[in-house]
Short mmCIF file of C-alpha atoms in Angstrom, two decimals:
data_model
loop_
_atom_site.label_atom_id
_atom_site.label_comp_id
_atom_site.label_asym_id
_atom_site.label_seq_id
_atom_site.Cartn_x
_atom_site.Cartn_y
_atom_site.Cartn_z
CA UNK A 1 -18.98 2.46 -1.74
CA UNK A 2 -19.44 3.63 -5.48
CA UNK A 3 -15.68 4.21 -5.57
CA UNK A 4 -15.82 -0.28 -5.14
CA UNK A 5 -18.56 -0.17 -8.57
CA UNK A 6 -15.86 -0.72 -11.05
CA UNK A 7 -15.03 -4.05 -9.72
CA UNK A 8 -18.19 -4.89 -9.92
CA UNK A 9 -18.66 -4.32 -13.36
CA UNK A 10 -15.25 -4.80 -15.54
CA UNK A 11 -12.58 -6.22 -12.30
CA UNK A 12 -11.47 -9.70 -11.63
CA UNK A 13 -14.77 -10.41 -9.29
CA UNK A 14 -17.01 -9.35 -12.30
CA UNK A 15 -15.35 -11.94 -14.25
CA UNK A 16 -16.05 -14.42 -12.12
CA UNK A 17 -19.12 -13.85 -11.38
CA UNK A 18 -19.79 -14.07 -15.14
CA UNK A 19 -17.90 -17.35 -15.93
CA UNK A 20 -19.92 -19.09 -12.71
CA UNK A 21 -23.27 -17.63 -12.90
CA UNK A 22 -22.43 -16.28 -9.59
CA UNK A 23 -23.40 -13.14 -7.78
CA UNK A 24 -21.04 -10.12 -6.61
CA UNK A 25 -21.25 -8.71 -3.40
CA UNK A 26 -18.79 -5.74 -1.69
CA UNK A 27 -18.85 -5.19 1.99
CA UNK A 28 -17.72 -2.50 3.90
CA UNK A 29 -15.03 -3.27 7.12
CA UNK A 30 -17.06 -1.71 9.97
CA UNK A 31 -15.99 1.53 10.78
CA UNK A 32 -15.57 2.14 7.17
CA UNK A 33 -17.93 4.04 4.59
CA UNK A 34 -21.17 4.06 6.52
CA UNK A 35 -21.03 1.47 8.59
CA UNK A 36 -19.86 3.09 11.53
CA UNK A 37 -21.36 1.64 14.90
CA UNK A 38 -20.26 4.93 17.19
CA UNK A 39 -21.03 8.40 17.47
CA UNK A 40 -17.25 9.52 17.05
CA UNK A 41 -13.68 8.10 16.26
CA UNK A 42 -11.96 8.64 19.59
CA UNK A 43 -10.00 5.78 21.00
CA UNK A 44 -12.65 4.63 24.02
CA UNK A 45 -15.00 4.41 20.57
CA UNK A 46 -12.50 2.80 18.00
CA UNK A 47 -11.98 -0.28 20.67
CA UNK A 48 -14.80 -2.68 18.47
CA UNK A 49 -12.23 -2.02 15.11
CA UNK A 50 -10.24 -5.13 15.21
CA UNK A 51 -8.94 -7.08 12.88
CA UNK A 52 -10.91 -10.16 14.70
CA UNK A 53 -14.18 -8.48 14.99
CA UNK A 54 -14.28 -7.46 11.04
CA UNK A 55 -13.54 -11.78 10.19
CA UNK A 56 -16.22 -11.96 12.43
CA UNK A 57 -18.62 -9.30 11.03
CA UNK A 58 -17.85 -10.99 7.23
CA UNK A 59 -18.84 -14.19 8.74
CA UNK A 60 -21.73 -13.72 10.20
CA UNK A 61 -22.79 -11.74 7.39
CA UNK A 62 -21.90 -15.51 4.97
CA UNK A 63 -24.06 -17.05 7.56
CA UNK A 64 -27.36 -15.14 7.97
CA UNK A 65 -27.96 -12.98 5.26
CA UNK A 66 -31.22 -12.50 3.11
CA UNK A 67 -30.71 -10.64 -0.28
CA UNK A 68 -33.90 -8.18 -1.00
CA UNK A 69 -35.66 -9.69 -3.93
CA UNK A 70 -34.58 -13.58 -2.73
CA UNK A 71 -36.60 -13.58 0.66
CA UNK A 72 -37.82 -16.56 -1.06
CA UNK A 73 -34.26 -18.43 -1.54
CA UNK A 74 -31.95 -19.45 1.41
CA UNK A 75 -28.75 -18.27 -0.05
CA UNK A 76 -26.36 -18.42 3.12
CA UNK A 77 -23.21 -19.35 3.28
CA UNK A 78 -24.66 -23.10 4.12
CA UNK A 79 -26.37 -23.53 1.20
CA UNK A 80 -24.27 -21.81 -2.06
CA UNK A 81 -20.55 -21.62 -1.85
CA UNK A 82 -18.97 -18.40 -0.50
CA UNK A 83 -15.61 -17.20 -1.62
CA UNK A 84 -13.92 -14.09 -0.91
CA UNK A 85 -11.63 -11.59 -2.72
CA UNK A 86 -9.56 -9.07 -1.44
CA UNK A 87 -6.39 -7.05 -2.41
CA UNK A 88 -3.52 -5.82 0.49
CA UNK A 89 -5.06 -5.81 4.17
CA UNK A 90 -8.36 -7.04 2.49
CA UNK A 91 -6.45 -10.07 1.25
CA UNK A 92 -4.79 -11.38 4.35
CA UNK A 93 -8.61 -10.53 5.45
CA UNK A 94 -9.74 -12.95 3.03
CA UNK A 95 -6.82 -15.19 4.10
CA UNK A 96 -7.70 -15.47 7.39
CA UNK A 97 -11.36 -16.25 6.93
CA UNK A 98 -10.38 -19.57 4.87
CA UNK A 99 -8.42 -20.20 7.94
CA UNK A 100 -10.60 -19.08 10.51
CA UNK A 101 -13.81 -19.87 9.22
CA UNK A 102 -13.51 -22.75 6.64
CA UNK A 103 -17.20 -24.26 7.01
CA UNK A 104 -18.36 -20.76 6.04
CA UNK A 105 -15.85 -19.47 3.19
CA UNK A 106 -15.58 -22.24 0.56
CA UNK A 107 -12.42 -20.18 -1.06
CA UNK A 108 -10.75 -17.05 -1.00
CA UNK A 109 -8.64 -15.14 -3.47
CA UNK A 110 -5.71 -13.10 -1.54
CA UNK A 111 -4.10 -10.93 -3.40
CA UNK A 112 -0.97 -8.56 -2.57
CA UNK A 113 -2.21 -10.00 1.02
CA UNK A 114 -0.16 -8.88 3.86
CA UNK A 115 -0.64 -11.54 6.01
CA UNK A 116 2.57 -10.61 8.19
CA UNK A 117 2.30 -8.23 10.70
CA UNK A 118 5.69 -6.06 10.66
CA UNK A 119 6.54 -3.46 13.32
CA UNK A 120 9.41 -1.57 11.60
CA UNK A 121 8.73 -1.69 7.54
CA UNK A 122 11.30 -0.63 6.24
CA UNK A 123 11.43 -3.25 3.83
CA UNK A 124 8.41 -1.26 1.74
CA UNK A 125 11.40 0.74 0.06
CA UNK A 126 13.21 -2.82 -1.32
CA UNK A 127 10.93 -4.06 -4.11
CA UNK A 128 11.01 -0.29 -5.06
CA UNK A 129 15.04 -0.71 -5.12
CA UNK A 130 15.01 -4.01 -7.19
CA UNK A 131 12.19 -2.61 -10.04
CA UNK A 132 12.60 0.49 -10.63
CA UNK A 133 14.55 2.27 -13.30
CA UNK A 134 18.08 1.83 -11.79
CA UNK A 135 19.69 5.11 -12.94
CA UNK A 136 16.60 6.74 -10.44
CA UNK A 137 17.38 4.49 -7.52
CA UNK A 138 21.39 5.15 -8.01
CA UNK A 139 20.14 9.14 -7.38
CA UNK A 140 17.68 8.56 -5.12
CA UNK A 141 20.64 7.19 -3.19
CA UNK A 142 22.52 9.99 -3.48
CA UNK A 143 20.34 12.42 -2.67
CA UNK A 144 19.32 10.44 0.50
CA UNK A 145 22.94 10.31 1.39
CA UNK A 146 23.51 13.91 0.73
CA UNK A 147 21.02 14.62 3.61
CA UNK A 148 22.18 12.26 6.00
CA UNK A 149 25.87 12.72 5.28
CA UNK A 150 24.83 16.31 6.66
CA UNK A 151 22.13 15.44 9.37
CA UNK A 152 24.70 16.22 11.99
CA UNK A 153 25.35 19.63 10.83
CA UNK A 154 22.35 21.75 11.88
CA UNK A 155 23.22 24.63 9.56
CA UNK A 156 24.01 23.17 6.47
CA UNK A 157 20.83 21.70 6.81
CA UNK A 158 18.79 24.47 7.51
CA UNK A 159 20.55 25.36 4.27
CA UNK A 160 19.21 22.16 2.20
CA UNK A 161 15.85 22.75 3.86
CA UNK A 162 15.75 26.18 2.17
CA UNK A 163 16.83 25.18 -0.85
CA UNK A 164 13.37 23.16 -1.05
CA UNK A 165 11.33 25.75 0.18
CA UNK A 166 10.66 24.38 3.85
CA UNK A 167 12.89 25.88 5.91
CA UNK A 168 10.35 26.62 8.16
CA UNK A 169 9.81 23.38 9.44
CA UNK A 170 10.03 23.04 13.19
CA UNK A 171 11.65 19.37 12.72
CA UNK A 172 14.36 17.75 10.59
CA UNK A 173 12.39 14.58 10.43
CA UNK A 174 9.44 16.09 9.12
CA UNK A 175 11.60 17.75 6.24
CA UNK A 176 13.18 14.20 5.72
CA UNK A 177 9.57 13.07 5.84
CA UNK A 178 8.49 15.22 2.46
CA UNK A 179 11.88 14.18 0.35
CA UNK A 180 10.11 11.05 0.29
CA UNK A 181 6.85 11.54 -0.51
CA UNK A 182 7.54 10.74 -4.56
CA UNK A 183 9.15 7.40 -3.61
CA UNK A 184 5.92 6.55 -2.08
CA UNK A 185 4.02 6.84 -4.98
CA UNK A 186 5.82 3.70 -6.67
CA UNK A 187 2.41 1.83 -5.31
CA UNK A 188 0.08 4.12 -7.48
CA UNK A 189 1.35 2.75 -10.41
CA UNK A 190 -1.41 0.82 -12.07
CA UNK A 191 -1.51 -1.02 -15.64
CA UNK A 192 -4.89 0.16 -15.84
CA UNK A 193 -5.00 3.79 -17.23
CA UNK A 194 -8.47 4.73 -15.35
CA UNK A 195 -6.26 4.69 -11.91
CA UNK A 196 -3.01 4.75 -12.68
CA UNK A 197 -0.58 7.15 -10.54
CA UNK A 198 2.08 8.79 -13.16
CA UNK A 199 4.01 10.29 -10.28
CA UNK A 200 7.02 8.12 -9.80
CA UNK A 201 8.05 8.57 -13.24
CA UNK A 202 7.64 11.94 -13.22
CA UNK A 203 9.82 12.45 -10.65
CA UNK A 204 12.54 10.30 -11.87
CA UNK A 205 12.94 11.83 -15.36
CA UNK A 206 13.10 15.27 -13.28
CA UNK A 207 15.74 14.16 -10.46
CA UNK A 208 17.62 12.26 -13.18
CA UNK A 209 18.41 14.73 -15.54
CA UNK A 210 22.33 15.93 -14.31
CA UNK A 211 23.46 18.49 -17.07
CA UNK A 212 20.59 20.89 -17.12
CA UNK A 213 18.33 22.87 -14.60
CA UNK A 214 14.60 22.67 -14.93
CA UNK A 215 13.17 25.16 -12.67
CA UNK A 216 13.92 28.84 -12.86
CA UNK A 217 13.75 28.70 -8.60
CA UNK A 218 16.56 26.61 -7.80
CA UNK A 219 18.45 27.84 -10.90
CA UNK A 220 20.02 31.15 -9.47
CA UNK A 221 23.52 31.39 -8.65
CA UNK A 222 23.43 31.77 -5.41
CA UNK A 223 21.40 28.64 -5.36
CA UNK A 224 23.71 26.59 -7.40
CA UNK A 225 26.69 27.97 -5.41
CA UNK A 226 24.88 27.00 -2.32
CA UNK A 227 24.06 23.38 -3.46
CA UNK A 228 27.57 22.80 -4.68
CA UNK A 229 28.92 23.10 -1.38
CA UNK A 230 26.23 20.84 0.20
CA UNK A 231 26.91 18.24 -2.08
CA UNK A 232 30.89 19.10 -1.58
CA UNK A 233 29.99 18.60 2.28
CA UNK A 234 28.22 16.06 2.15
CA UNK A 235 31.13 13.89 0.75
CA UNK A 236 30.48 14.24 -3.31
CA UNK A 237 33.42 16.61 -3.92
CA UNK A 238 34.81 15.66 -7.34
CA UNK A 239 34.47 18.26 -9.40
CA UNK A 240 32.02 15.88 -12.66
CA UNK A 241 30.55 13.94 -9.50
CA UNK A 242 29.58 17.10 -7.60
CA UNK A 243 28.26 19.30 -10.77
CA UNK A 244 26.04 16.16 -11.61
CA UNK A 245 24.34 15.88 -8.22
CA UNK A 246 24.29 19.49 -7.89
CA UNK A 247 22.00 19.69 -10.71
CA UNK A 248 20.18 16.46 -9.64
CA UNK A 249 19.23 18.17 -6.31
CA UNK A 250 18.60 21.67 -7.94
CA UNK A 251 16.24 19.69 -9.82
CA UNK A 252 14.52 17.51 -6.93
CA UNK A 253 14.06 20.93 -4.82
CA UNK A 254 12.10 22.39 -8.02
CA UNK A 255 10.06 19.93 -8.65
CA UNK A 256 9.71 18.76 -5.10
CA UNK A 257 8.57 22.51 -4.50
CA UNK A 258 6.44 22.84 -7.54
CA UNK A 259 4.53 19.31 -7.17
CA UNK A 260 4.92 19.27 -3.08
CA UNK A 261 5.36 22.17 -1.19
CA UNK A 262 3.97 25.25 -2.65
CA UNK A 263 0.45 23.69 -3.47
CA UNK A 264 0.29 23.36 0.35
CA UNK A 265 2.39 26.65 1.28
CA UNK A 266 0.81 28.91 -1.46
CA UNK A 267 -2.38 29.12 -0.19
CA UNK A 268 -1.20 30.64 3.48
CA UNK A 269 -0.75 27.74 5.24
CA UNK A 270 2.55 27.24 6.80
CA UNK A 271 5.09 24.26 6.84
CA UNK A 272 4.24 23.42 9.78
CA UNK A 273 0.79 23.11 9.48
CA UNK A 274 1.24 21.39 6.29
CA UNK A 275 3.78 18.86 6.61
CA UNK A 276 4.80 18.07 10.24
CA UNK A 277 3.90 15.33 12.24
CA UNK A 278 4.42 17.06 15.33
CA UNK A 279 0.56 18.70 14.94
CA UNK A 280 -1.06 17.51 17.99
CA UNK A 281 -3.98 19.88 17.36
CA UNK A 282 -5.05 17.92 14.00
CA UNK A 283 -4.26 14.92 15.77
CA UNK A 284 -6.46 15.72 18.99
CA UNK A 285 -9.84 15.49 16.01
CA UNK A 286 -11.95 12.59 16.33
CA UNK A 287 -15.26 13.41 14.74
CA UNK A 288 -16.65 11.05 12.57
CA UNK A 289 -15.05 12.80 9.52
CA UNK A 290 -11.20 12.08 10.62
CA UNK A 291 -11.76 9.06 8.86
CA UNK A 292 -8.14 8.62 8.78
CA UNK A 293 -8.14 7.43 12.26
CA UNK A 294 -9.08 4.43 11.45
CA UNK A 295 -6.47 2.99 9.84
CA UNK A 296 -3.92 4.64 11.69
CA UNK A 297 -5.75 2.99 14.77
CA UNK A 298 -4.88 -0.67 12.97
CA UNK A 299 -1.44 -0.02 12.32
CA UNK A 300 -0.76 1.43 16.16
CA UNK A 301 -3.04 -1.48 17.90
CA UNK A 302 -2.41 -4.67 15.64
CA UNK A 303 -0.29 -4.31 12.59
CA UNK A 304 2.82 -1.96 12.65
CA UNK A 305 3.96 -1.24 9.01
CA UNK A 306 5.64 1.93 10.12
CA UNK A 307 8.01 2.50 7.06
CA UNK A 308 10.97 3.92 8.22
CA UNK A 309 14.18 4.45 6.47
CA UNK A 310 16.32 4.29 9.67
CA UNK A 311 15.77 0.39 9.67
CA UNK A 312 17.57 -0.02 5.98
CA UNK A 313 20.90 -2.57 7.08
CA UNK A 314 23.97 -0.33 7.19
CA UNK A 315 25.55 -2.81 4.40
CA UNK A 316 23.08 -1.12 1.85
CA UNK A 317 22.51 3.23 0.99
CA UNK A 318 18.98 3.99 2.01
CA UNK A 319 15.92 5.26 -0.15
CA UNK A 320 14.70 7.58 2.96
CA UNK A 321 16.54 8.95 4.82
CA UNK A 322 17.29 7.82 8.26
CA UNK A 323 16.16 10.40 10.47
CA UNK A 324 13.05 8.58 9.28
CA UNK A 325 12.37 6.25 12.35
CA UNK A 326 10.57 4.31 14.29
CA UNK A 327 10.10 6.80 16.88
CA UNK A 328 8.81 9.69 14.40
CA UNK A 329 6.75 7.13 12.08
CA UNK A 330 4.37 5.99 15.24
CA UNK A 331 4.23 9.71 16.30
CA UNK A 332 0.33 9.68 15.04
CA UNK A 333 -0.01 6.69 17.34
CA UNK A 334 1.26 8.62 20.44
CA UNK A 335 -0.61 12.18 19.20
CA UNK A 336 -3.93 10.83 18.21
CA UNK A 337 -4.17 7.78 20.94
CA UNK A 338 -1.98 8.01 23.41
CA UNK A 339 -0.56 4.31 22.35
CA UNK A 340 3.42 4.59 23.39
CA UNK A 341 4.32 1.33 22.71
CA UNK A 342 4.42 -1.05 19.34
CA UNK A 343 1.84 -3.36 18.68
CA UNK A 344 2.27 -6.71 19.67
CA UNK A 345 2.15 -8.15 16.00
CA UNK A 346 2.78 -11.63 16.70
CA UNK A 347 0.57 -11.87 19.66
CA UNK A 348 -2.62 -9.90 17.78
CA UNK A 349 -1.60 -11.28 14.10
CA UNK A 350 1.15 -13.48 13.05
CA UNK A 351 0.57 -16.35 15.49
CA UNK A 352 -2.92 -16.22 15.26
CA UNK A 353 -3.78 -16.20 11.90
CA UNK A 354 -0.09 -17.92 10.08
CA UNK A 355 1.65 -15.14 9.41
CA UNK A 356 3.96 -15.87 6.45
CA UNK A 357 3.55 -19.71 6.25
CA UNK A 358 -0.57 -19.62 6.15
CA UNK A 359 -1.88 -21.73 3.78
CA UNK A 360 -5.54 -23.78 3.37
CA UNK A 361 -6.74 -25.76 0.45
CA UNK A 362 -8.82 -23.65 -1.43
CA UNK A 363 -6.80 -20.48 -0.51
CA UNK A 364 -5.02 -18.72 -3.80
CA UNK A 365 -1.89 -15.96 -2.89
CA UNK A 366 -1.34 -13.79 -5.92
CA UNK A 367 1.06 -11.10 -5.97
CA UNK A 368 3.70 -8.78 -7.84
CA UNK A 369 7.30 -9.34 -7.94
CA UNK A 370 7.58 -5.06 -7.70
CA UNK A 371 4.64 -4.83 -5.04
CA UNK A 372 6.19 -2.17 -2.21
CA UNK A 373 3.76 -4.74 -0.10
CA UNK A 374 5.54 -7.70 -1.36
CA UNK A 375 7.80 -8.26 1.75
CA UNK A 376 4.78 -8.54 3.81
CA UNK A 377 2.95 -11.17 1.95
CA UNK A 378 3.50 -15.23 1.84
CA UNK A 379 6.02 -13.91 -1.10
CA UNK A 380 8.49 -12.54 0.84
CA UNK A 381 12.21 -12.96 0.19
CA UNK A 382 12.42 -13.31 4.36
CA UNK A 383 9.55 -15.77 4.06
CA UNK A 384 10.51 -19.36 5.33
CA UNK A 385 8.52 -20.66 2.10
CA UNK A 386 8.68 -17.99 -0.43
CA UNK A 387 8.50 -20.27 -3.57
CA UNK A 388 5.75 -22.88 -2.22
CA UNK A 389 4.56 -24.93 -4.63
CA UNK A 390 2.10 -23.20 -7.10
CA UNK A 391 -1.09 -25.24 -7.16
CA UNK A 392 -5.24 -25.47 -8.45
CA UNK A 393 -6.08 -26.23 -4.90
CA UNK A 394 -3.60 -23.66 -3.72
CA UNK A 395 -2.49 -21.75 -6.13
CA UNK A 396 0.62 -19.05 -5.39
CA UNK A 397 1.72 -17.11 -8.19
CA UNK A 398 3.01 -14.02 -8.73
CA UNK A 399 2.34 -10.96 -11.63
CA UNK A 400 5.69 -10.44 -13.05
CA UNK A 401 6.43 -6.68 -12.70
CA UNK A 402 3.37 -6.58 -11.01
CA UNK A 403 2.53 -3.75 -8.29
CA UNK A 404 -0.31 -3.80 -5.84
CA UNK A 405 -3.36 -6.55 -6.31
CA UNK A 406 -2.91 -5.77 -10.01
CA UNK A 407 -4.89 -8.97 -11.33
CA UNK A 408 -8.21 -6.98 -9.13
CA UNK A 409 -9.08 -4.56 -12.36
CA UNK A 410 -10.02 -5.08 -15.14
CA UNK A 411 -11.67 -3.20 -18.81
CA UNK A 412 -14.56 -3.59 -20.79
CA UNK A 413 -14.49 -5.03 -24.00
CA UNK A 414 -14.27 -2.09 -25.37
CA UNK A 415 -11.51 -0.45 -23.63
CA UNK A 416 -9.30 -3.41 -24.68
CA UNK A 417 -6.10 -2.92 -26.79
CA UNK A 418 -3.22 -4.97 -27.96
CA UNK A 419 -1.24 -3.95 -24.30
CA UNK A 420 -3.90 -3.55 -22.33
CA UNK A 421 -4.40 -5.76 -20.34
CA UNK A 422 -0.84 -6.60 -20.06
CA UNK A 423 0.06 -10.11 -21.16
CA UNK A 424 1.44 -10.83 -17.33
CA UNK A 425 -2.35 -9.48 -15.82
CA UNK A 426 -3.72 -11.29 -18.50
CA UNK A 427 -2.52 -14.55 -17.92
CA UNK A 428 -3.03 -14.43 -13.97
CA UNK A 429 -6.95 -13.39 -14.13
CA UNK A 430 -6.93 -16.82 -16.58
CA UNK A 431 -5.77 -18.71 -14.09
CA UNK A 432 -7.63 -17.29 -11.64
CA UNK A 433 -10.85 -18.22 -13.64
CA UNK A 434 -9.17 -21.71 -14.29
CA UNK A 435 -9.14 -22.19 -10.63
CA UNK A 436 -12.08 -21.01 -9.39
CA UNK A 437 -13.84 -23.47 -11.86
CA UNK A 438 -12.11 -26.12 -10.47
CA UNK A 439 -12.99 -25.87 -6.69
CA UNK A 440 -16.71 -25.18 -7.80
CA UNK A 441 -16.26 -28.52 -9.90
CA UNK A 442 -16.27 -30.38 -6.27
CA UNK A 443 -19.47 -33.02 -6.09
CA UNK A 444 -20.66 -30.67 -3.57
CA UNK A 445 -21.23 -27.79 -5.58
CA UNK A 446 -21.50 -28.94 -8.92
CA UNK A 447 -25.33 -29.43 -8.80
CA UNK A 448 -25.37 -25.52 -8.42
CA UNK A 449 -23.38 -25.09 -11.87
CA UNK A 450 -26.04 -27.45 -13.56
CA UNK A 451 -29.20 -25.77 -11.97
CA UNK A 452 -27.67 -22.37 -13.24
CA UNK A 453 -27.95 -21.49 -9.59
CA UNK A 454 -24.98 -19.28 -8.90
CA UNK A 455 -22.65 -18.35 -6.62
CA UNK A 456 -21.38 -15.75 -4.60
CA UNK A 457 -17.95 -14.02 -4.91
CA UNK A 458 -17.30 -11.25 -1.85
CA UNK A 459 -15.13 -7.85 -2.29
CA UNK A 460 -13.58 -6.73 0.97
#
């Protein structure tokens, strides 16, 4: 839990807590951390880690508990206003416990929530598209297309594999797997410099550059040779076009290999072992420290989000390649639980808790117009209602050029500057304040604000 102390010190929930007299409290989802009810993570064990039972768990928690050092004080849920805060499946947590338990959660704060469950994700990869620096998305294109342009051809791609380092790989979809693992890191991206991931941009200033080669490992000439005729193959054959993108991958393969593979490789391991979904050994672990079951569990029972790239409409060039499916992104669900079929999203989510169109008074959305999440959330361009009106009592606003649950850090005094926080962050965590003092303003409450009393904001 001490990676959660921050927030409670210098994020949005500290702030509140200081503008309302209130009190700060982070839970752990069971399962999580240390609250772990079972003496493994197999799948007879992980059957209690629902998205239902954790609302539940929250609740009950709002209902009955007794802080140490307030025996003396009843300071449930019935007697001092509860509302919750939480950022991507935490917020449509939060979401749904306005929803589902309104008598117990006075308000909640849902930020980047994804409150709609989505089998085949491959809309992740489109607020990505629309953000980022378009000369890197007009490569990334390209170099997506120059793999699947060849994906029929086993030995030319063999030949691109090599060129990267992983022609080793047992499976084409694992090596289309690891092109895209710098794309991914588009959600890292932070305004605040403590967690900020500088990845993406790395990456693009490297693939971008067309007239020179960066790495001495992909800059033989029996590489470059090799590459041309890829690129030639792959449809780019005009003699600027192809010496651009020839460099571009020459330059994606180094770095790729430099950043990617040979950290893993280098130390004896091989590609395999490193970067193949296939592993049914790793996936057969369940001990209590394959903690990464447990999410993986939630996306293969209840919520999907398998981002492929073979879902990307024809009508527009893919980010990720397309071997990238549906089939080979729930492979961990068939390896590590013997689940062969999608989750029923609607059934276990959307219909049960609103989906896209939930909304409660006294239930705030806030996201970011370049969260990867963004397509998931109340926000949505596919939404039926994705510019609702923007309200105190429900307030639905977005952090322009915002990423994911950007408005939940925040800085000490100290660590302010003229940019940081950015104006956009800024302004959201003032209206988030602005709000909040507004529902606690009710008749009900405001005795509490008088007394000095307090209140009680919850991190999930």
């Amino acid at each position: 839990m001490t990676d959660r102390l921050p927030y409670l010190q210098k994020g949005l929930v500290a702030q509140l807590a200081q503008l309302t007299n209130g009190i700060a409290v982070v839970l752990e989802h069971r399962y999580y951390g240390a609250s772990i009810p079972t003496k493994d993570f197999s799948t007879e064990s992980l059957r209690f880690l629902t998205t239902e039972q954790g609302l539940a768990d929250v609740a009950y928690f709002a209902q009955n508990i007794v802080y140490p050092g307030f025996e003396d004080q009843n300071l449930t849920s019935r007697h001092v206003p509860y509302i919750a805060y939480g950022g991507s499946y935490a917020g449509a947590m939060v979401a749904f416990l306005r929803v589902t338990y309104p008598d117990v959660f006075f308000g909640a704060i849902a930020s980047s929530a994804v409150t709609e469950a989505i089998v085949d994700y491959w809309q992740y990869w489109e607020p990505i598209r629309r953000n980022a620096p378009q000369n890197c998305i007009h490569t990334v294109e390209n170099l997506t297309g120059v793999l699947d342009n060849l994906a029929h051809n086993t030995s030319a791609v063999k030949d691109l594999e090599t060129l990267f380092g992983l022609q080793d790989l047992s499976h084409v979809d694992d090596f289309a797997n690891v092109l895209s693992y710098p794309l991914s890191s588009w959600q890292g991206r932070n305004w605040d410099p403590a967690v900020n991931d500088p990845t993406f941009f790395e990456y693009c200033v490297n693939i971008t550059v067309a007239d020179t080669l960066l790495y001495n490992d992909t800059s033989s000439s029996e590489d470059i040779e090799k590459a041309a005729e890829l690129v030639a193959l792959a449809g780019w054959d005009d003699p600027k076009v192809n010496r651009h993108l020839t460099t571009q991958l020459l330059n994606f393969a180094g770095y790729l290999n430099e950043t990617v593979v040979w950290p893993c490789i280098g130390n004896g391991r091989s590609a395999d072992d490193c970067f193949s979904s296939y592993n049914t050994t790793f996936y057969e672990q369940n001990d209590l420290t394959q903690n990464w079951r447990l999410w993986e569990y939630q996306v293969c029972t209840e919520w999907g989000f398998f981002q492929t790239g073979s879902g990307t409409p024809k009508s527009k060039p893919s980010l990720v390649s397309r071997l990238v499916t549906l089939d080979y992104t729930s492979l961990p669900c068939k390896y590590a639980f013997n689940i062969t079929t999608p989750p029923e999203v609607d059934a276990r989510i959307n219909n049960k808790y609103g989906g896209f169109n939930i909304s409660y008074p006294r239930l705030a959305f806030i996201g970011g117009t370049a969260d990867p999440w963004r397509e998931a959330t109340p926000f949505a361009n596919d939404a039926p209602h994705p510019h609702r009106p923007n309200t105190l009592d429900r307030p639905f606003a977005e952090i322009e050029g915002g990423v994911h649950h950007w408005d939940e850090n925040g800085l000490f005094p100290n660590e302010t500057t003229e940019f940081l926080p950015p104006k956009p962050v800024e302004n959201i965590q003032a209206y988030e304040h602005e709000f909040v003092k507004a529902w606690l303003s009710t008749q009900k409450w405001a005795h509490l604000a008088r007394e000095e009393q307090g209140f009680f904001f919850g991190l999930i």
